[in-house]
C-alpha cells in the first residue's frame, strides 16, 4: 500500500525529469555537477540561511508553488494575494503597540541619512473577504531590510530583531506603525545559487519589499509582501514574487516629524 499522494506525484516527476534529460542530452558529468551543487546547498544551510530554498527561488519554484497553493485555497477574488515567505522570517518578533516604530536608528550607521529620507508611516485595515467587516485583534507580523539591504540577522551593525514587529489591530481592524520605504537588494549571492545566477548572466536583485504575515482566528493566515512602485527591479525580481495587486504607492506625508511618507494598505483575509 503505497503512499497515495506520492504514488500520484512520483510518476509525473520521473517522467518530466527523464524527458528533460533526453531533451538536453544530459551527460554524466553534468548530472554529477548538479548533485555536487545540491549537496553544497545542503551543507551551507542552517537556521540562518537556506541555500536549497534560494536555489529553488531563482528558478521560480517557490513563487510557483505559492501561486498554486493560494489558488487552491482562495475562496474569492477579493482576498489579498499571497507571496513567498522568503528565507529571512524570524518567529517571535517584538510585540509592539500601534504607532510604534520597528526602526532602531543609531546616527552612527552609514544608512542613517537614507533612513530619514525613507521614513514611512504604514497603516491600513485587516478585513474579512467574506463580510467586508474589520477584524479586531488580527496580528500583523512585519519585517524588512535596513537601507543597507540587509536583514538584521545578516548584519552585525543592527540590533537583534531590528526592522521586525508584531502589531494587533484595533476595534476598527486598523494597524499602524513606523517603518521605512524598502530598498532593492541582492539575495545572498556568495553560494551555489549566486554562482548559478552569474553563469546565467542574471542579476541577484529583488525589488524593495516589505514582508507581512497577517493572522486572525477563523481566517486563513496570509503570507505576503508589498513592493514599492518606485523600484527599478519591480518588473525584474530575481525570485519572481511580484504581483500587480501587491505593488504599492507611498505618498508624501505632511506634518509628521517621524515620517516623510505614508503607505495605506488593507489586507483582505479569506475564511479558514
Ligand atoms: C528571497 C526572498 C526574500 O524575500 C528575500 O528577502 C531574499 C530572498 C528568496 O526567495 O530567496
Ligand atoms: Fe525579503
CSV table of C-alpha atoms and ligand atoms in Angstrom, one decimal:
chain,number,residue,atom,x,y,z
A,1,UNK,CA,0.0,0.0,0.0
A,2,UNK,CA,1.9,2.9,-1.4
A,3,UNK,CA,1.6,6.5,0.0
A,4,UNK,CA,-1.4,7.8,-2.1
A,5,UNK,CA,-0.1,11.3,-2.9
A,6,UNK,CA,3.4,10.1,-3.6
A,7,UNK,CA,2.0,7.4,-5.9
A,8,UNK,CA,0.3,10.2,-7.8
A,9,UNK,CA,3.2,12.6,-7.9
A,10,UNK,CA,6.3,10.5,-8.4
A,11,UNK,CA,5.5,9.0,-11.9
A,12,UNK,CA,5.0,12.5,-13.2
A,13,UNK,CA,8.2,13.8,-11.6
A,14,UNK,CA,10.2,10.9,-13.0
A,15,UNK,CA,8.6,11.3,-16.5
A,16,UNK,CA,9.4,15.0,-16.6
A,17,UNK,CA,12.9,14.6,-15.3
A,18,UNK,CA,13.6,11.9,-17.8
A,19,UNK,CA,12.2,13.9,-20.6
A,20,UNK,CA,14.3,16.9,-19.5
A,21,UNK,CA,17.5,14.7,-19.5
A,22,UNK,CA,16.7,13.3,-23.0
A,23,UNK,CA,15.8,16.8,-24.4
A,24,UNK,CA,19.1,18.4,-23.4
A,25,UNK,CA,21.3,15.2,-23.8
A,26,UNK,CA,22.3,15.4,-20.1
A,27,UNK,CA,25.8,13.9,-19.6
A,28,UNK,CA,27.1,12.0,-16.5
A,29,UNK,CA,29.5,14.9,-15.9
A,30,UNK,CA,26.6,17.5,-15.9
A,31,UNK,CA,24.4,15.3,-13.6
A,32,UNK,CA,27.4,14.9,-11.2
A,33,UNK,CA,27.9,18.7,-11.2
A,34,UNK,CA,24.2,19.2,-10.3
A,35,UNK,CA,24.4,16.6,-7.5
A,36,UNK,CA,27.5,18.3,-6.1
A,37,UNK,CA,25.7,21.7,-6.2
A,38,UNK,CA,22.7,20.4,-4.3
A,39,UNK,CA,25.0,18.8,-1.7
A,40,UNK,CA,26.8,22.1,-1.3
A,41,UNK,CA,23.5,23.9,-0.8
A,42,UNK,CA,22.6,21.4,2.0
A,43,UNK,CA,26.0,21.8,3.6
A,44,UNK,CA,25.8,25.5,3.8
A,45,UNK,CA,22.2,25.7,5.1
A,46,UNK,CA,21.3,26.2,8.8
A,47,UNK,CA,18.7,28.2,10.6
A,48,UNK,CA,20.2,31.5,9.3
A,49,UNK,CA,20.5,30.5,5.7
A,50,UNK,CA,18.6,28.1,3.4
A,51,UNK,CA,20.6,27.8,0.2
A,52,UNK,CA,18.4,25.0,-1.2
A,53,UNK,CA,15.4,27.2,-0.9
A,54,UNK,CA,17.4,30.0,-2.6
A,55,UNK,CA,18.2,27.7,-5.4
A,56,UNK,CA,14.5,26.9,-5.9
A,57,UNK,CA,13.7,30.6,-5.7
A,58,UNK,CA,15.9,31.7,-8.5
A,59,UNK,CA,14.2,29.2,-10.8
A,60,UNK,CA,10.8,30.5,-9.7
A,61,UNK,CA,9.8,27.3,-7.9
A,62,UNK,CA,8.8,28.9,-4.5
A,63,UNK,CA,6.7,31.5,-6.3
A,64,UNK,CA,5.0,28.9,-8.5
A,65,UNK,CA,4.0,26.6,-5.6
A,66,UNK,CA,2.9,29.7,-3.6
A,67,UNK,CA,0.6,30.6,-6.6
A,68,UNK,CA,-0.7,27.1,-6.9
A,69,UNK,CA,-1.4,26.8,-3.2
A,70,UNK,CA,-3.2,30.1,-2.9
A,71,UNK,CA,-5.3,29.4,-6.0
A,72,UNK,CA,-6.4,26.1,-4.4
A,73,UNK,CA,-7.3,27.7,-1.1
A,74,UNK,CA,-8.7,31.1,-2.1
A,75,UNK,CA,-12.5,31.4,-2.0
A,76,UNK,CA,-12.8,34.8,-3.5
A,77,UNK,CA,-11.0,37.2,-5.8
A,78,UNK,CA,-11.1,39.9,-3.3
A,79,UNK,CA,-8.6,38.2,-0.9
A,80,UNK,CA,-5.2,39.8,-0.8
A,81,UNK,CA,-2.8,37.7,-2.9
A,82,UNK,CA,-0.1,35.8,-1.1
A,83,UNK,CA,3.7,36.0,-1.9
A,84,UNK,CA,6.6,33.8,-0.8
A,85,UNK,CA,7.8,33.7,2.8
A,86,UNK,CA,11.5,34.0,1.8
A,87,UNK,CA,14.4,32.8,3.9
A,88,UNK,CA,14.6,35.6,6.5
A,89,UNK,CA,11.5,35.3,8.6
A,90,UNK,CA,12.0,35.1,12.3
A,91,UNK,CA,9.4,34.0,14.8
A,92,UNK,CA,8.8,35.9,18.0
A,93,UNK,CA,9.3,39.4,16.6
A,94,UNK,CA,8.7,42.1,19.3
A,95,UNK,CA,5.0,42.6,20.2
A,96,UNK,CA,4.6,46.4,19.7
A,97,UNK,CA,1.7,48.9,20.0
A,98,UNK,CA,0.1,50.6,17.1
A,99,UNK,CA,2.0,53.8,16.3
A,100,UNK,CA,5.3,52.3,17.4
A,101,UNK,CA,8.4,52.1,15.2
A,102,UNK,CA,10.3,49.0,14.0
A,103,UNK,CA,13.3,51.1,13.1
A,104,UNK,CA,16.1,51.2,15.6
A,105,UNK,CA,18.2,54.1,14.4
A,106,UNK,CA,21.7,54.8,15.6
A,107,UNK,CA,23.1,58.0,14.0
A,108,UNK,CA,26.5,56.2,13.6
A,109,UNK,CA,25.3,53.8,11.0
A,110,UNK,CA,26.1,54.6,7.4
A,111,UNK,CA,22.5,54.3,6.3
A,112,UNK,CA,21.2,56.9,8.8
A,113,UNK,CA,20.5,59.7,6.2
A,114,UNK,CA,18.7,57.3,3.9
A,115,UNK,CA,16.6,56.0,6.8
A,116,UNK,CA,15.4,59.6,7.4
A,117,UNK,CA,14.7,60.2,3.8
A,118,UNK,CA,12.7,56.9,3.6
A,119,UNK,CA,10.9,57.2,6.9
A,120,UNK,CA,7.3,55.9,6.4
A,121,UNK,CA,4.1,55.6,8.3
A,122,UNK,CA,2.3,52.3,7.4
A,123,UNK,CA,-1.3,51.9,8.2
A,124,UNK,CA,-4.4,50.0,6.9
A,125,UNK,CA,-7.2,47.7,8.0
A,126,UNK,CA,-7.4,43.9,8.1
A,127,UNK,CA,-10.9,42.9,6.8
A,128,UNK,CA,-12.8,39.8,6.2
A,129,UNK,CA,-13.1,39.0,2.5
A,130,UNK,CA,-16.5,37.3,3.1
A,131,UNK,CA,-18.3,40.0,5.1
A,132,UNK,CA,-16.1,43.1,4.4
A,133,UNK,CA,-16.1,43.6,8.2
A,134,UNK,CA,-12.9,44.8,10.0
A,135,UNK,CA,-11.1,42.1,12.0
A,136,UNK,CA,-10.2,43.2,15.5
A,137,UNK,CA,-7.2,41.6,17.2
A,138,UNK,CA,-5.6,40.4,13.9
A,139,UNK,CA,-1.9,40.1,14.2
A,140,UNK,CA,0.2,41.9,11.6
A,141,UNK,CA,3.8,40.5,11.6
A,142,UNK,CA,6.1,42.7,9.5
A,143,UNK,CA,9.7,42.6,8.6
A,144,UNK,CA,12.1,44.2,6.0
A,145,UNK,CA,15.7,45.1,5.5
A,146,UNK,CA,17.6,48.2,6.7
A,147,UNK,CA,18.6,50.7,3.9
A,148,UNK,CA,21.8,48.7,3.5
A,149,UNK,CA,19.8,45.9,2.1
A,150,UNK,CA,20.5,43.5,4.9
A,151,UNK,CA,18.1,41.8,7.3
A,152,UNK,CA,19.0,42.2,10.9
A,153,UNK,CA,20.3,38.6,11.3
A,154,UNK,CA,22.7,39.1,8.3
A,155,UNK,CA,24.2,42.3,9.8
A,156,UNK,CA,26.3,42.9,12.9
A,157,UNK,CA,25.6,46.6,12.8
A,158,UNK,CA,21.9,46.2,13.6
A,159,UNK,CA,20.4,45.3,17.0
A,160,UNK,CA,18.6,42.0,17.4
A,161,UNK,CA,15.1,42.0,15.9
A,162,UNK,CA,15.6,45.4,14.2
A,163,UNK,CA,13.1,46.1,11.5
A,164,UNK,CA,10.7,43.5,12.8
A,165,UNK,CA,7.5,43.8,14.8
A,166,UNK,CA,4.1,42.3,15.5
A,167,UNK,CA,1.0,44.6,15.8
A,168,UNK,CA,-2.6,43.8,16.8
A,169,UNK,CA,-5.4,45.5,15.0
A,170,UNK,CA,-7.7,47.8,17.0
A,171,UNK,CA,-11.6,47.7,17.1
A,172,UNK,CA,-11.7,49.2,13.5
A,173,UNK,CA,-9.3,46.5,12.3
A,174,UNK,CA,-6.6,49.0,11.9
A,175,UNK,CA,-2.8,48.6,12.3
A,176,UNK,CA,-0.3,51.4,12.2
A,177,UNK,CA,3.5,51.6,12.6
A,178,UNK,CA,6.6,53.5,11.5
A,179,UNK,CA,9.0,51.7,9.2
A,180,UNK,CA,10.9,52.7,6.0
A,181,UNK,CA,10.4,52.7,2.3
A,182,UNK,CA,12.1,49.4,1.3
A,183,UNK,CA,15.2,49.3,-1.0
A,184,UNK,CA,16.3,46.8,-3.6
A,185,UNK,CA,19.0,44.4,-2.5
A,186,UNK,CA,20.7,41.3,-3.8
A,187,UNK,CA,19.7,37.9,-2.5
A,188,UNK,CA,22.8,36.2,-0.9
A,189,UNK,CA,24.9,35.5,-3.9
A,190,UNK,CA,28.1,34.1,-2.4
A,191,UNK,CA,27.0,30.4,-2.7
A,192,UNK,CA,25.8,28.0,-5.3
A,193,UNK,CA,22.6,29.9,-6.1
A,194,UNK,CA,24.6,33.1,-6.7
A,195,UNK,CA,27.1,31.2,-8.9
A,196,UNK,CA,24.3,29.8,-11.0
A,197,UNK,CA,22.8,33.3,-11.4
A,198,UNK,CA,26.2,34.6,-12.5
A,199,UNK,CA,26.7,31.7,-15.0
A,200,UNK,CA,23.3,32.6,-16.5
A,201,UNK,CA,24.2,36.3,-16.6
A,202,UNK,CA,21.3,37.1,-14.3
A,203,UNK,CA,21.3,39.8,-11.6
A,204,UNK,CA,20.6,38.8,-7.9
A,205,UNK,CA,18.4,41.8,-7.1
A,206,UNK,CA,14.9,41.8,-5.5
A,207,UNK,CA,12.8,45.0,-5.8
A,208,UNK,CA,12.3,46.8,-2.4
A,209,UNK,CA,9.6,44.9,-0.5
A,210,UNK,CA,8.1,44.6,3.0
A,211,UNK,CA,7.1,41.2,4.3
A,212,UNK,CA,3.8,40.5,6.2
A,213,UNK,CA,2.2,37.6,7.8
A,214,UNK,CA,-1.4,38.5,8.8
A,215,UNK,CA,-3.3,36.2,11.0
A,216,UNK,CA,-6.6,36.1,12.9
A,217,UNK,CA,-8.7,33.3,14.5
A,218,UNK,CA,-11.1,31.8,12.0
A,219,UNK,CA,-9.2,33.2,9.0
A,220,UNK,CA,-6.6,31.7,6.7
A,221,UNK,CA,-3.2,33.1,7.5
A,222,UNK,CA,-1.9,35.4,4.8
A,223,UNK,CA,1.9,35.4,4.0
A,224,UNK,CA,2.6,38.2,1.6
A,225,UNK,CA,4.9,41.1,0.5
A,226,UNK,CA,4.2,44.6,-0.8
A,227,UNK,CA,6.5,46.1,-3.4
A,228,UNK,CA,7.4,49.8,-3.7
A,229,UNK,CA,6.4,51.1,-7.2
A,230,UNK,CA,9.5,53.4,-7.3
A,231,UNK,CA,11.8,50.4,-7.7
A,232,UNK,CA,13.6,49.7,-10.9
A,233,UNK,CA,13.5,45.9,-10.3
A,234,UNK,CA,9.8,45.8,-9.9
A,235,UNK,CA,9.4,44.1,-13.3
A,236,UNK,CA,12.6,42.1,-12.9
A,237,UNK,CA,12.6,40.3,-9.5
A,238,UNK,CA,15.3,37.6,-9.2
A,239,UNK,CA,12.8,35.3,-7.4
A,240,UNK,CA,9.7,36.2,-9.4
A,241,UNK,CA,7.4,37.1,-6.5
A,242,UNK,CA,5.9,40.4,-7.7
A,243,UNK,CA,2.1,40.5,-8.3
A,244,UNK,CA,0.2,43.6,-9.6
A,245,UNK,CA,-2.1,43.8,-6.6
A,246,UNK,CA,1.0,43.9,-4.3
A,247,UNK,CA,2.6,46.9,-5.9
A,248,UNK,CA,2.1,49.9,-3.7
A,249,UNK,CA,2.5,53.7,-3.9
A,250,UNK,CA,3.9,55.6,-0.9
A,251,UNK,CA,2.5,59.2,-0.7
A,252,UNK,CA,4.3,62.2,0.8
A,253,UNK,CA,3.3,62.8,4.5
A,254,UNK,CA,2.8,66.3,5.9
A,255,UNK,CA,3.0,67.4,9.5
A,256,UNK,CA,4.6,64.3,11.0
A,257,UNK,CA,8.2,64.8,12.3
A,258,UNK,CA,8.6,61.0,12.3
A,259,UNK,CA,7.8,60.2,8.7
A,260,UNK,CA,8.1,61.7,5.2
A,261,UNK,CA,6.0,59.0,3.5
A,262,UNK,CA,2.7,57.2,4.1
A,263,UNK,CA,1.6,53.9,2.9
A,264,UNK,CA,-2.1,52.9,3.3
A,265,UNK,CA,-2.7,49.2,2.6
A,266,UNK,CA,-5.6,46.9,3.6
A,267,UNK,CA,-5.3,43.2,4.0
A,268,UNK,CA,-8.3,41.1,3.0
A,269,UNK,CA,-8.3,37.6,4.6
A,270,UNK,CA,-10.2,34.5,3.4
A,271,UNK,CA,-12.0,32.1,5.7
A,272,UNK,CA,-10.1,29.2,7.2
B,1,LIG,C1,14.3,35.6,-1.1
B,1,LIG,C2,13.1,36.1,-0.7
B,1,LIG,C3,13.2,37.3,0.0
B,1,LIG,O1,12.1,37.9,0.5
B,1,LIG,C4,14.4,37.8,0.3
B,1,LIG,O2,14.4,39.0,1.0
B,1,LIG,C5,15.6,37.3,-0.2
B,1,LIG,C6,15.5,36.1,-0.9
B,1,LIG,C7,14.2,34.3,-1.9
B,1,LIG,O3,13.1,34.0,-2.4
B,1,LIG,O4,15.2,33.6,-2.0
B,2,LIG,FE1,12.7,39.7,1.6
